Amino acid sequence: MASEPPGTRQEIFLSPRTSPSLTLTAALLGFALIVLDASVVNVALPSIGAALGGGLSGLQWVVDAYTLSFAALMLSTGAFADRAGASRAYALGITVFTLASAGCGLAPSLPVLIVARVVQGVAAAVVLPASLALVRQAYTDPGRRARAVAVWTAGGSAAVALGPVVGGAVTTVWDWRGIFFVNVPLGLTALVLLVRAPSSQRRPAPLDLPGQLTAVVALTALAFAVIEG
């Protein structure tokens, strides 16, 4: 069998410190966080509007700023995770997401909140492919890997369903800022668990920058036309 050319396969390094179960927990926690933030805000919009104003269109941007930046950058963040290495990309994504969540919770005005939501979405776009790559790298046995990916997928699906419930509960017990502040300890927990993840080498991966820019412009223009039109 012919050997693979250099750079076509990502090398994975498993050390005695590597823990597949803790790696799965870290990846699942990050995945659940970014999925949860896509829907948890919806039930808090009335409270956000009462505190920061902005009208209906401004509040819609609080939701769409996250989902647009998340969706638009998915074209290239998988390649970025390959180039940086899954664990490095995940650490970067979770760190930025956690900081942006704190920024959302501290936002003194609606424009600041919207900008922080954009940063959250960018970070989430990095976390998603990196978290799946972490799971696949942590489990080398095909059967165990398939089960781990199934758990990862189920966790994300559960987060989608729980988003409105969590948002309503936190807003009632605390206030709208709480839906962002709860991300901070969870994000830090994911980073702590990441130290038990396997390390991987960076490998070349193409980045379609013109296509990425086109997607960002097109989706933003469409959202602007729908919200402000």
JSON list of C-alpha atoms in Angstrom, two decimals:
[
{"chain": "A", "resi": 1, "resn": "MET", "atom": "CA", "xyz": [0.00, 0.00, 0.00]},
{"chain": "A", "resi": 2, "resn": "ALA", "atom": "CA", "xyz": [1.39, 3.40, -0.95]},
{"chain": "A", "resi": 3, "resn": "SER", "atom": "CA", "xyz": [2.15, 5.70, 1.94]},
{"chain": "A", "resi": 4, "resn": "GLU", "atom": "CA", "xyz": [0.20, 8.95, 2.35]},
{"chain": "A", "resi": 5, "resn": "PRO", "atom": "CA", "xyz": [1.89, 12.13, 1.19]},
{"chain": "A", "resi": 6, "resn": "PRO", "atom": "CA", "xyz": [3.08, 14.39, 4.00]},
{"chain": "A", "resi": 7, "resn": "GLY", "atom": "CA", "xyz": [0.40, 16.76, 5.26]},
{"chain": "A", "resi": 8, "resn": "THR", "atom": "CA", "xyz": [-2.59, 14.73, 4.09]},
{"chain": "A", "resi": 9, "resn": "ARG", "atom": "CA", "xyz": [-3.27, 13.19, 7.49]},
{"chain": "A", "resi": 10, "resn": "GLN", "atom": "CA", "xyz": [-3.40, 14.86, 10.88]},
{"chain": "A", "resi": 11, "resn": "GLU", "atom": "CA", "xyz": [-1.14, 13.13, 13.39]},
{"chain": "A", "resi": 12, "resn": "ILE", "atom": "CA", "xyz": [-2.63, 12.61, 16.85]},
{"chain": "A", "resi": 13, "resn": "PHE", "atom": "CA", "xyz": [-0.56, 12.22, 19.99]},
{"chain": "A", "resi": 14, "resn": "LEU", "atom": "CA", "xyz": [-2.09, 10.28, 22.90]},
{"chain": "A", "resi": 15, "resn": "SER", "atom": "CA", "xyz": [-0.21, 10.66, 26.17]},
{"chain": "A", "resi": 16, "resn": "PRO", "atom": "CA", "xyz": [-0.85, 8.99, 29.54]},
{"chain": "A", "resi": 17, "resn": "ARG", "atom": "CA", "xyz": [-2.60, 12.21, 30.56]},
{"chain": "A", "resi": 18, "resn": "THR", "atom": "CA", "xyz": [-5.11, 11.88, 27.73]},
{"chain": "A", "resi": 19, "resn": "SER", "atom": "CA", "xyz": [-8.63, 11.04, 28.90]},
{"chain": "A", "resi": 20, "resn": "PRO", "atom": "CA", "xyz": [-11.18, 10.28, 26.15]},
{"chain": "A", "resi": 21, "resn": "SER", "atom": "CA", "xyz": [-14.12, 10.69, 28.54]},
{"chain": "A", "resi": 22, "resn": "LEU", "atom": "CA", "xyz": [-12.95, 14.09, 29.81]},
{"chain": "A", "resi": 23, "resn": "THR", "atom": "CA", "xyz": [-12.21, 15.17, 26.25]},
{"chain": "A", "resi": 24, "resn": "LEU", "atom": "CA", "xyz": [-15.75, 14.18, 25.26]},
{"chain": "A", "resi": 25, "resn": "THR", "atom": "CA", "xyz": [-17.10, 16.12, 28.24]},
{"chain": "A", "resi": 26, "resn": "ALA", "atom": "CA", "xyz": [-15.14, 19.22, 27.25]},
{"chain": "A", "resi": 27, "resn": "ALA", "atom": "CA", "xyz": [-16.25, 18.98, 23.62]},
{"chain": "A", "resi": 28, "resn": "LEU", "atom": "CA", "xyz": [-19.86, 18.31, 24.58]},
{"chain": "A", "resi": 29, "resn": "LEU", "atom": "CA", "xyz": [-19.90, 21.23, 27.00]},
{"chain": "A", "resi": 30, "resn": "GLY", "atom": "CA", "xyz": [-18.63, 23.64, 24.37]},
{"chain": "A", "resi": 31, "resn": "PHE", "atom": "CA", "xyz": [-21.02, 22.32, 21.73]},
{"chain": "A", "resi": 32, "resn": "ALA", "atom": "CA", "xyz": [-23.97, 22.63, 24.12]},
{"chain": "A", "resi": 33, "resn": "LEU", "atom": "CA", "xyz": [-22.99, 26.18, 25.03]},
{"chain": "A", "resi": 34, "resn": "ILE", "atom": "CA", "xyz": [-22.85, 27.46, 21.48]},
{"chain": "A", "resi": 35, "resn": "VAL", "atom": "CA", "xyz": [-26.09, 25.74, 20.48]},
{"chain": "A", "resi": 36, "resn": "LEU", "atom": "CA", "xyz": [-27.85, 26.95, 23.63]},
{"chain": "A", "resi": 37, "resn": "ASP", "atom": "CA", "xyz": [-26.89, 30.56, 22.92]},
{"chain": "A", "resi": 38, "resn": "ALA", "atom": "CA", "xyz": [-28.64, 30.43, 19.57]},
{"chain": "A", "resi": 39, "resn": "SER", "atom": "CA", "xyz": [-32.05, 30.10, 21.26]},
{"chain": "A", "resi": 40, "resn": "VAL", "atom": "CA", "xyz": [-31.67, 31.05, 24.91]},
{"chain": "A", "resi": 41, "resn": "VAL", "atom": "CA", "xyz": [-31.81, 34.78, 24.11]},
{"chain": "A", "resi": 42, "resn": "ASN", "atom": "CA", "xyz": [-35.25, 34.70, 22.51]},
{"chain": "A", "resi": 43, "resn": "VAL", "atom": "CA", "xyz": [-37.22, 34.53, 25.75]},
{"chain": "A", "resi": 44, "resn": "ALA", "atom": "CA", "xyz": [-35.09, 37.29, 27.29]},
{"chain": "A", "resi": 45, "resn": "LEU", "atom": "CA", "xyz": [-35.72, 39.84, 24.51]},
{"chain": "A", "resi": 46, "resn": "PRO", "atom": "CA", "xyz": [-38.54, 41.65, 26.36]},
{"chain": "A", "resi": 47, "resn": "SER", "atom": "CA", "xyz": [-36.28, 42.12, 29.39]},
{"chain": "A", "resi": 48, "resn": "ILE", "atom": "CA", "xyz": [-33.39, 43.26, 27.18]},
{"chain": "A", "resi": 49, "resn": "GLY", "atom": "CA", "xyz": [-35.68, 45.74, 25.42]},
{"chain": "A", "resi": 50, "resn": "ALA", "atom": "CA", "xyz": [-36.93, 47.13, 28.73]},
{"chain": "A", "resi": 51, "resn": "ALA", "atom": "CA", "xyz": [-33.36, 47.61, 29.97]},
{"chain": "A", "resi": 52, "resn": "LEU", "atom": "CA", "xyz": [-31.56, 48.77, 26.82]},
{"chain": "A", "resi": 53, "resn": "GLY", "atom": "CA", "xyz": [-34.31, 49.91, 24.44]},
{"chain": "A", "resi": 54, "resn": "GLY", "atom": "CA", "xyz": [-33.70, 49.63, 20.72]},
{"chain": "A", "resi": 55, "resn": "GLY", "atom": "CA", "xyz": [-37.10, 48.68, 19.38]},
{"chain": "A", "resi": 56, "resn": "LEU", "atom": "CA", "xyz": [-38.12, 45.52, 17.57]},
{"chain": "A", "resi": 57, "resn": "SER", "atom": "CA", "xyz": [-35.45, 45.69, 14.85]},
{"chain": "A", "resi": 58, "resn": "GLY", "atom": "CA", "xyz": [-32.68, 46.34, 17.36]},
{"chain": "A", "resi": 59, "resn": "LEU", "atom": "CA", "xyz": [-33.71, 43.36, 19.45]},
{"chain": "A", "resi": 60, "resn": "GLN", "atom": "CA", "xyz": [-33.86, 41.18, 16.34]},
{"chain": "A", "resi": 61, "resn": "TRP", "atom": "CA", "xyz": [-30.20, 42.01, 15.72]},
{"chain": "A", "resi": 62, "resn": "VAL", "atom": "CA", "xyz": [-29.36, 40.64, 19.18]},
{"chain": "A", "resi": 63, "resn": "VAL", "atom": "CA", "xyz": [-30.49, 37.25, 17.88]},
{"chain": "A", "resi": 64, "resn": "ASP", "atom": "CA", "xyz": [-29.31, 37.51, 14.28]},
{"chain": "A", "resi": 65, "resn": "ALA", "atom": "CA", "xyz": [-25.87, 38.98, 15.04]},
{"chain": "A", "resi": 66, "resn": "TYR", "atom": "CA", "xyz": [-24.99, 35.65, 16.63]},
{"chain": "A", "resi": 67, "resn": "THR", "atom": "CA", "xyz": [-26.60, 33.30, 14.14]},
{"chain": "A", "resi": 68, "resn": "LEU", "atom": "CA", "xyz": [-25.34, 35.22, 11.09]},
{"chain": "A", "resi": 69, "resn": "SER", "atom": "CA", "xyz": [-21.70, 35.35, 12.16]},
{"chain": "A", "resi": 70, "resn": "PHE", "atom": "CA", "xyz": [-21.92, 31.71, 13.26]},
{"chain": "A", "resi": 71, "resn": "ALA", "atom": "CA", "xyz": [-23.42, 30.48, 9.98]},
{"chain": "A", "resi": 72, "resn": "ALA", "atom": "CA", "xyz": [-21.38, 32.68, 7.65]},
{"chain": "A", "resi": 73, "resn": "LEU", "atom": "CA", "xyz": [-18.00, 31.61, 9.03]},
{"chain": "A", "resi": 74, "resn": "MET", "atom": "CA", "xyz": [-18.73, 27.89, 9.03]},
{"chain": "A", "resi": 75, "resn": "LEU", "atom": "CA", "xyz": [-17.34, 27.78, 5.48]},
{"chain": "A", "resi": 76, "resn": "SER", "atom": "CA", "xyz": [-13.79, 28.33, 6.71]},
{"chain": "A", "resi": 77, "resn": "THR", "atom": "CA", "xyz": [-13.57, 27.48, 10.41]},
{"chain": "A", "resi": 78, "resn": "GLY", "atom": "CA", "xyz": [-13.21, 23.77, 9.70]},
{"chain": "A", "resi": 79, "resn": "ALA", "atom": "CA", "xyz": [-10.12, 24.52, 7.65]},
{"chain": "A", "resi": 80, "resn": "PHE", "atom": "CA", "xyz": [-8.89, 26.83, 10.41]},
{"chain": "A", "resi": 81, "resn": "ALA", "atom": "CA", "xyz": [-9.23, 24.01, 12.95]},
{"chain": "A", "resi": 82, "resn": "ASP", "atom": "CA", "xyz": [-7.16, 21.76, 10.67]},
{"chain": "A", "resi": 83, "resn": "ARG", "atom": "CA", "xyz": [-4.46, 24.39, 10.25]},
{"chain": "A", "resi": 84, "resn": "ALA", "atom": "CA", "xyz": [-4.28, 25.30, 13.94]},
{"chain": "A", "resi": 85, "resn": "GLY", "atom": "CA", "xyz": [-4.94, 21.83, 15.37]},
{"chain": "A", "resi": 86, "resn": "ALA", "atom": "CA", "xyz": [-8.23, 20.85, 16.97]},
{"chain": "A", "resi": 87, "resn": "SER", "atom": "CA", "xyz": [-7.21, 21.41, 20.60]},
{"chain": "A", "resi": 88, "resn": "ARG", "atom": "CA", "xyz": [-5.67, 24.82, 19.87]},
{"chain": "A", "resi": 89, "resn": "ALA", "atom": "CA", "xyz": [-8.66, 25.94, 17.81]},
{"chain": "A", "resi": 90, "resn": "TYR", "atom": "CA", "xyz": [-11.07, 24.72, 20.49]},
{"chain": "A", "resi": 91, "resn": "ALA", "atom": "CA", "xyz": [-9.16, 26.51, 23.25]},
{"chain": "A", "resi": 92, "resn": "LEU", "atom": "CA", "xyz": [-9.16, 29.73, 21.23]},
{"chain": "A", "resi": 93, "resn": "GLY", "atom": "CA", "xyz": [-12.85, 29.45, 20.38]},
{"chain": "A", "resi": 94, "resn": "ILE", "atom": "CA", "xyz": [-13.96, 28.71, 23.95]},
{"chain": "A", "resi": 95, "resn": "THR", "atom": "CA", "xyz": [-11.76, 31.47, 25.38]},
{"chain": "A", "resi": 96, "resn": "VAL", "atom": "CA", "xyz": [-13.16, 34.09, 23.00]},
{"chain": "A", "resi": 97, "resn": "PHE", "atom": "CA", "xyz": [-16.72, 32.80, 23.47]},
{"chain": "A", "resi": 98, "resn": "THR", "atom": "CA", "xyz": [-16.39, 33.03, 27.27]},
{"chain": "A", "resi": 99, "resn": "LEU", "atom": "CA", "xyz": [-14.98, 36.56, 27.13]},
{"chain": "A", "resi": 100, "resn": "ALA", "atom": "CA", "xyz": [-17.68, 37.63, 24.67]},
{"chain": "A", "resi": 101, "resn": "SER", "atom": "CA", "xyz": [-20.34, 36.14, 26.96]},
{"chain": "A", "resi": 102, "resn": "ALA", "atom": "CA", "xyz": [-19.02, 38.26, 29.81]},
{"chain": "A", "resi": 103, "resn": "GLY", "atom": "CA", "xyz": [-19.10, 41.25, 27.46]},
{"chain": "A", "resi": 104, "resn": "CYS", "atom": "CA", "xyz": [-22.74, 40.53, 26.63]},
{"chain": "A", "resi": 105, "resn": "GLY", "atom": "CA", "xyz": [-23.63, 40.36, 30.31]},
{"chain": "A", "resi": 106, "resn": "LEU", "atom": "CA", "xyz": [-21.86, 43.65, 31.03]},
{"chain": "A", "resi": 107, "resn": "ALA", "atom": "CA", "xyz": [-23.16, 45.46, 27.94]},
{"chain": "A", "resi": 108, "resn": "PRO", "atom": "CA", "xyz": [-24.28, 49.01, 28.85]},
{"chain": "A", "resi": 109, "resn": "SER", "atom": "CA", "xyz": [-26.17, 49.55, 25.60]},
{"chain": "A", "resi": 110, "resn": "LEU", "atom": "CA", "xyz": [-27.80, 47.63, 22.78]},
{"chain": "A", "resi": 111, "resn": "PRO", "atom": "CA", "xyz": [-25.06, 48.35, 20.18]},
{"chain": "A", "resi": 112, "resn": "VAL", "atom": "CA", "xyz": [-22.41, 46.99, 22.56]},
{"chain": "A", "resi": 113, "resn": "LEU", "atom": "CA", "xyz": [-24.53, 43.89, 23.16]},
{"chain": "A", "resi": 114, "resn": "ILE", "atom": "CA", "xyz": [-24.92, 43.34, 19.42]},
{"chain": "A", "resi": 115, "resn": "VAL", "atom": "CA", "xyz": [-21.16, 43.63, 18.82]},
{"chain": "A", "resi": 116, "resn": "ALA", "atom": "CA", "xyz": [-20.48, 41.18, 21.64]},
{"chain": "A", "resi": 117, "resn": "ARG", "atom": "CA", "xyz": [-23.00, 38.79, 20.09]},
{"chain": "A", "resi": 118, "resn": "VAL", "atom": "CA", "xyz": [-21.12, 38.98, 16.78]},
{"chain": "A", "resi": 119, "resn": "VAL", "atom": "CA", "xyz": [-17.91, 38.01, 18.58]},
{"chain": "A", "resi": 120, "resn": "GLN", "atom": "CA", "xyz": [-19.77, 35.16, 20.27]},
{"chain": "A", "resi": 121, "resn": "GLY", "atom": "CA", "xyz": [-20.93, 33.90, 16.88]},
{"chain": "A", "resi": 122, "resn": "VAL", "atom": "CA", "xyz": [-17.43, 34.04, 15.40]},
{"chain": "A", "resi": 123, "resn": "ALA", "atom": "CA", "xyz": [-16.08, 32.05, 18.35]},
{"chain": "A", "resi": 124, "resn": "ALA", "atom": "CA", "xyz": [-18.94, 29.55, 18.12]},
{"chain": "A", "resi": 125, "resn": "ALA", "atom": "CA", "xyz": [-18.11, 28.93, 14.46]},
{"chain": "A", "resi": 126, "resn": "VAL", "atom": "CA", "xyz": [-14.61, 27.88, 15.56]},
{"chain": "A", "resi": 127, "resn": "VAL", "atom": "CA", "xyz": [-15.81, 25.75, 18.48]},
{"chain": "A", "resi": 128, "resn": "LEU", "atom": "CA", "xyz": [-18.24, 23.61, 16.46]},
{"chain": "A", "resi": 129, "resn": "PRO", "atom": "CA", "xyz": [-15.82, 21.86, 14.05]},
{"chain": "A", "resi": 130, "resn": "ALA", "atom": "CA", "xyz": [-13.02, 21.81, 16.62]},
{"chain": "A", "resi": 131, "resn": "SER", "atom": "CA", "xyz": [-15.20, 20.08, 19.22]},
{"chain": "A", "resi": 132, "resn": "LEU", "atom": "CA", "xyz": [-16.19, 17.32, 16.80]},
{"chain": "A", "resi": 133, "resn": "ALA", "atom": "CA", "xyz": [-12.55, 16.89, 15.76]},
{"chain": "A", "resi": 134, "resn": "LEU", "atom": "CA", "xyz": [-11.56, 16.53, 19.42]},
{"chain": "A", "resi": 135, "resn": "VAL", "atom": "CA", "xyz": [-14.08, 13.72, 19.92]},
{"chain": "A", "resi": 136, "resn": "ARG", "atom": "CA", "xyz": [-12.90, 11.89, 16.81]},
{"chain": "A", "resi": 137, "resn": "GLN", "atom": "CA", "xyz": [-9.26, 12.19, 17.86]},
{"chain": "A", "resi": 138, "resn": "ALA", "atom": "CA", "xyz": [-9.84, 11.07, 21.46]},
{"chain": "A", "resi": 139, "resn": "TYR", "atom": "CA", "xyz": [-11.44, 7.76, 20.44]},
{"chain": "A", "resi": 140, "resn": "THR", "atom": "CA", "xyz": [-9.26, 5.70, 18.12]},
{"chain": "A", "resi": 141, "resn": "ASP", "atom": "CA", "xyz": [-11.48, 2.59, 18.17]},
{"chain": "A", "resi": 142, "resn": "PRO", "atom": "CA", "xyz": [-14.15, 2.97, 15.44]},
{"chain": "A", "resi": 143, "resn": "GLY", "atom": "CA", "xyz": [-16.95, 1.55, 17.60]},
{"chain": "A", "resi": 144, "resn": "ARG", "atom": "CA", "xyz": [-16.21, 3.74, 20.60]},
{"chain": "A", "resi": 145, "resn": "ARG", "atom": "CA", "xyz": [-15.72, 6.72, 18.32]},
{"chain": "A", "resi": 146, "resn": "ALA", "atom": "CA", "xyz": [-19.16, 6.22, 16.76]},
{"chain": "A", "resi": 147, "resn": "ARG", "atom": "CA", "xyz": [-20.77, 6.05, 20.21]},
{"chain": "A", "resi": 148, "resn": "ALA", "atom": "CA", "xyz": [-18.91, 9.16, 21.36]},
{"chain": "A", "resi": 149, "resn": "VAL", "atom": "CA", "xyz": [-20.02, 11.12, 18.30]},
{"chain": "A", "resi": 150, "resn": "ALA", "atom": "CA", "xyz": [-23.60, 9.96, 18.95]},
{"chain": "A", "resi": 151, "resn": "VAL", "atom": "CA", "xyz": [-23.37, 11.30, 22.53]},
{"chain": "A", "resi": 152, "resn": "TRP", "atom": "CA", "xyz": [-21.94, 14.58, 21.21]},
{"chain": "A", "resi": 153, "resn": "THR", "atom": "CA", "xyz": [-24.78, 14.90, 18.71]},
{"chain": "A", "resi": 154, "resn": "ALA", "atom": "CA", "xyz": [-27.44, 14.04, 21.28]},
{"chain": "A", "resi": 155, "resn": "GLY", "atom": "CA", "xyz": [-26.04, 16.63, 23.67]},
{"chain": "A", "resi": 156, "resn": "GLY", "atom": "CA", "xyz": [-26.30, 19.34, 21.03]},
{"chain": "A", "resi": 157, "resn": "SER", "atom": "CA", "xyz": [-29.86, 18.30, 20.19]},
{"chain": "A", "resi": 158, "resn": "ALA", "atom": "CA", "xyz": [-30.82, 18.44, 23.87]},
{"chain": "A", "resi": 159, "resn": "ALA", "atom": "CA", "xyz": [-29.33, 21.93, 24.14]},
{"chain": "A", "resi": 160, "resn": "VAL", "atom": "CA", "xyz": [-31.52, 23.11, 21.26]},
{"chain": "A", "resi": 161, "resn": "ALA", "atom": "CA", "xyz": [-34.64, 21.89, 23.04]},
{"chain": "A", "resi": 162, "resn": "LEU", "atom": "CA", "xyz": [-33.58, 23.25, 26.44]},
{"chain": "A", "resi": 163, "resn": "GLY", "atom": "CA", "xyz": [-32.63, 26.73, 25.20]},
{"chain": "A", "resi": 164, "resn": "PRO", "atom": "CA", "xyz": [-36.00, 28.44, 25.77]},
{"chain": "A", "resi": 165, "resn": "VAL", "atom": "CA", "xyz": [-36.49, 26.62, 29.08]},
{"chain": "A", "resi": 166, "resn": "VAL", "atom": "CA", "xyz": [-33.07, 27.64, 30.40]},
{"chain": "A", "resi": 167, "resn": "GLY", "atom": "CA", "xyz": [-33.50, 31.19, 29.13]},
{"chain": "A", "resi": 168, "resn": "GLY", "atom": "CA", "xyz": [-36.86, 31.56, 30.82]},
{"chain": "A", "resi": 169, "resn": "ALA", "atom": "CA", "xyz": [-35.65, 30.08, 34.11]},
{"chain": "A", "resi": 170, "resn": "VAL", "atom": "CA", "xyz": [-32.49, 32.19, 34.32]},
{"chain": "A", "resi": 171, "resn": "THR", "atom": "CA", "xyz": [-34.32, 35.38, 33.33]},
{"chain": "A", "resi": 172, "resn": "THR", "atom": "CA", "xyz": [-36.96, 34.75, 35.99]},
{"chain": "A", "resi": 173, "resn": "VAL", "atom": "CA", "xyz": [-34.56, 33.86, 38.80]},
{"chain": "A", "resi": 174, "resn": "TRP", "atom": "CA", "xyz": [-31.86, 36.38, 37.87]},
{"chain": "A", "resi": 175, "resn": "ASP", "atom": "CA", "xyz": [-32.30, 38.75, 34.90]},
{"chain": "A", "resi": 176, "resn": "TRP", "atom": "CA", "xyz": [-31.41, 38.83, 31.22]},
{"chain": "A", "resi": 177, "resn": "ARG", "atom": "CA", "xyz": [-27.71, 39.35, 31.93]},
{"chain": "A", "resi": 178, "resn": "GLY", "atom": "CA", "xyz": [-27.66, 36.01, 33.69]},
{"chain": "A", "resi": 179, "resn": "ILE", "atom": "CA", "xyz": [-28.17, 34.07, 30.46]},
{"chain": "A", "resi": 180, "resn": "PHE", "atom": "CA", "xyz": [-24.74, 35.30, 29.37]},
{"chain": "A", "resi": 181, "resn": "PHE", "atom": "CA", "xyz": [-22.95, 35.18, 32.71]},
{"chain": "A", "resi": 182, "resn": "VAL", "atom": "CA", "xyz": [-23.73, 31.48, 33.18]},
{"chain": "A", "resi": 183, "resn": "ASN", "atom": "CA", "xyz": [-21.54, 30.78, 30.15]},
{"chain": "A", "resi": 184, "resn": "VAL", "atom": "CA", "xyz": [-18.45, 32.02, 31.97]},
{"chain": "A", "resi": 185, "resn": "PRO", "atom": "CA", "xyz": [-17.99, 29.22, 34.55]},
{"chain": "A", "resi": 186, "resn": "LEU", "atom": "CA", "xyz": [-19.09, 26.63, 32.00]},
{"chain": "A", "resi": 187, "resn": "GLY", "atom": "CA", "xyz": [-16.57, 27.91, 29.46]},
{"chain": "A", "resi": 188, "resn": "LEU", "atom": "CA", "xyz": [-13.81, 27.90, 32.07]},
{"chain": "A", "resi": 189, "resn": "THR", "atom": "CA", "xyz": [-14.74, 24.32, 32.98]},
{"chain": "A", "resi": 190, "resn": "ALA", "atom": "CA", "xyz": [-14.41, 23.28, 29.34]},
{"chain": "A", "resi": 191, "resn": "LEU", "atom": "CA", "xyz": [-10.95, 24.86, 29.21]},
{"chain": "A", "resi": 192, "resn": "VAL", "atom": "CA", "xyz": [-9.84, 23.02, 32.35]},
{"chain": "A", "resi": 193, "resn": "LEU", "atom": "CA", "xyz": [-11.04, 19.69, 30.94]},
{"chain": "A", "resi": 194, "resn": "LEU", "atom": "CA", "xyz": [-9.21, 20.40, 27.69]},
{"chain": "A", "resi": 195, "resn": "VAL", "atom": "CA", "xyz": [-5.85, 19.72, 29.32]},
{"chain": "A", "resi": 196, "resn": "ARG", "atom": "CA", "xyz": [-6.73, 16.01, 29.12]},
{"chain": "A", "resi": 197, "resn": "ALA", "atom": "CA", "xyz": [-7.41, 16.14, 25.37]},
{"chain": "A", "resi": 198, "resn": "PRO", "atom": "CA", "xyz": [-5.02, 14.63, 22.81]},
{"chain": "A", "resi": 199, "resn": "SER", "atom": "CA", "xyz": [-2.69, 17.04, 21.07]},
{"chain": "A", "resi": 200, "resn": "SER", "atom": "CA", "xyz": [-2.59, 17.16, 17.28]},
{"chain": "A", "resi": 201, "resn": "GLN", "atom": "CA", "xyz": [-0.26, 18.64, 14.74]},
{"chain": "A", "resi": 202, "resn": "ARG", "atom": "CA", "xyz": [-1.30, 21.42, 12.44]},
{"chain": "A", "resi": 203, "resn": "ARG", "atom": "CA", "xyz": [-1.85, 20.43, 8.83]},
{"chain": "A", "resi": 204, "resn": "PRO", "atom": "CA", "xyz": [-2.36, 22.42, 5.63]},
{"chain": "A", "resi": 205, "resn": "ALA", "atom": "CA", "xyz": [-5.95, 23.11, 4.65]},
{"chain": "A", "resi": 206, "resn": "PRO", "atom": "CA", "xyz": [-7.22, 25.49, 1.96]},
{"chain": "A", "resi": 207, "resn": "LEU", "atom": "CA", "xyz": [-9.03, 28.67, 3.00]},
{"chain": "A", "resi": 208, "resn": "ASP", "atom": "CA", "xyz": [-11.49, 30.07, 0.46]},
{"chain": "A", "resi": 209, "resn": "LEU", "atom": "CA", "xyz": [-11.28, 33.71, 1.53]},
{"chain": "A", "resi": 210, "resn": "PRO", "atom": "CA", "xyz": [-13.19, 35.16, -1.47]},
{"chain": "A", "resi": 211, "resn": "GLY", "atom": "CA", "xyz": [-15.98, 32.64, -0.95]},
{"chain": "A", "resi": 212, "resn": "GLN", "atom": "CA", "xyz": [-16.01, 33.35, 2.78]},
{"chain": "A", "resi": 213, "resn": "LEU", "atom": "CA", "xyz": [-16.24, 37.09, 2.21]},
{"chain": "A", "resi": 214, "resn": "THR", "atom": "CA", "xyz": [-19.03, 36.61, -0.29]},
{"chain": "A", "resi": 215, "resn": "ALA", "atom": "CA", "xyz": [-21.00, 34.52, 2.20]},
{"chain": "A", "resi": 216, "resn": "VAL", "atom": "CA", "xyz": [-20.60, 37.09, 4.97]},
{"chain": "A", "resi": 217, "resn": "VAL", "atom": "CA", "xyz": [-21.68, 39.98, 2.74]},
{"chain": "A", "resi": 218, "resn": "ALA", "atom": "CA", "xyz": [-24.61, 38.09, 1.23]},
{"chain": "A", "resi": 219, "resn": "LEU", "atom": "CA", "xyz": [-26.01, 36.84, 4.54]},
{"chain": "A", "resi": 220, "resn": "THR", "atom": "CA", "xyz": [-25.58, 40.23, 6.21]},
{"chain": "A", "resi": 221, "resn": "ALA", "atom": "CA", "xyz": [-27.29, 42.02, 3.33]},
{"chain": "A", "resi": 222, "resn": "LEU", "atom": "CA", "xyz": [-30.17, 39.55, 3.39]},
{"chain": "A", "resi": 223, "resn": "ALA", "atom": "CA", "xyz": [-30.62, 39.92, 7.14]},
{"chain": "A", "resi": 224, "resn": "PHE", "atom": "CA", "xyz": [-30.47, 43.71, 6.90]},
{"chain": "A", "resi": 225, "resn": "ALA", "atom": "CA", "xyz": [-33.13, 43.72, 4.18]},
{"chain": "A", "resi": 226, "resn": "VAL", "atom": "CA", "xyz": [-35.43, 41.47, 6.23]},
{"chain": "A", "resi": 227, "resn": "ILE", "atom": "CA", "xyz": [-34.96, 43.25, 9.58]},
{"chain": "A", "resi": 228, "resn": "GLU", "atom": "CA", "xyz": [-34.69, 46.86, 8.48]},
{"chain": "A", "resi": 229, "resn": "GLY", "atom": "CA", "xyz": [-36.67, 46.70, 5.23]}
]
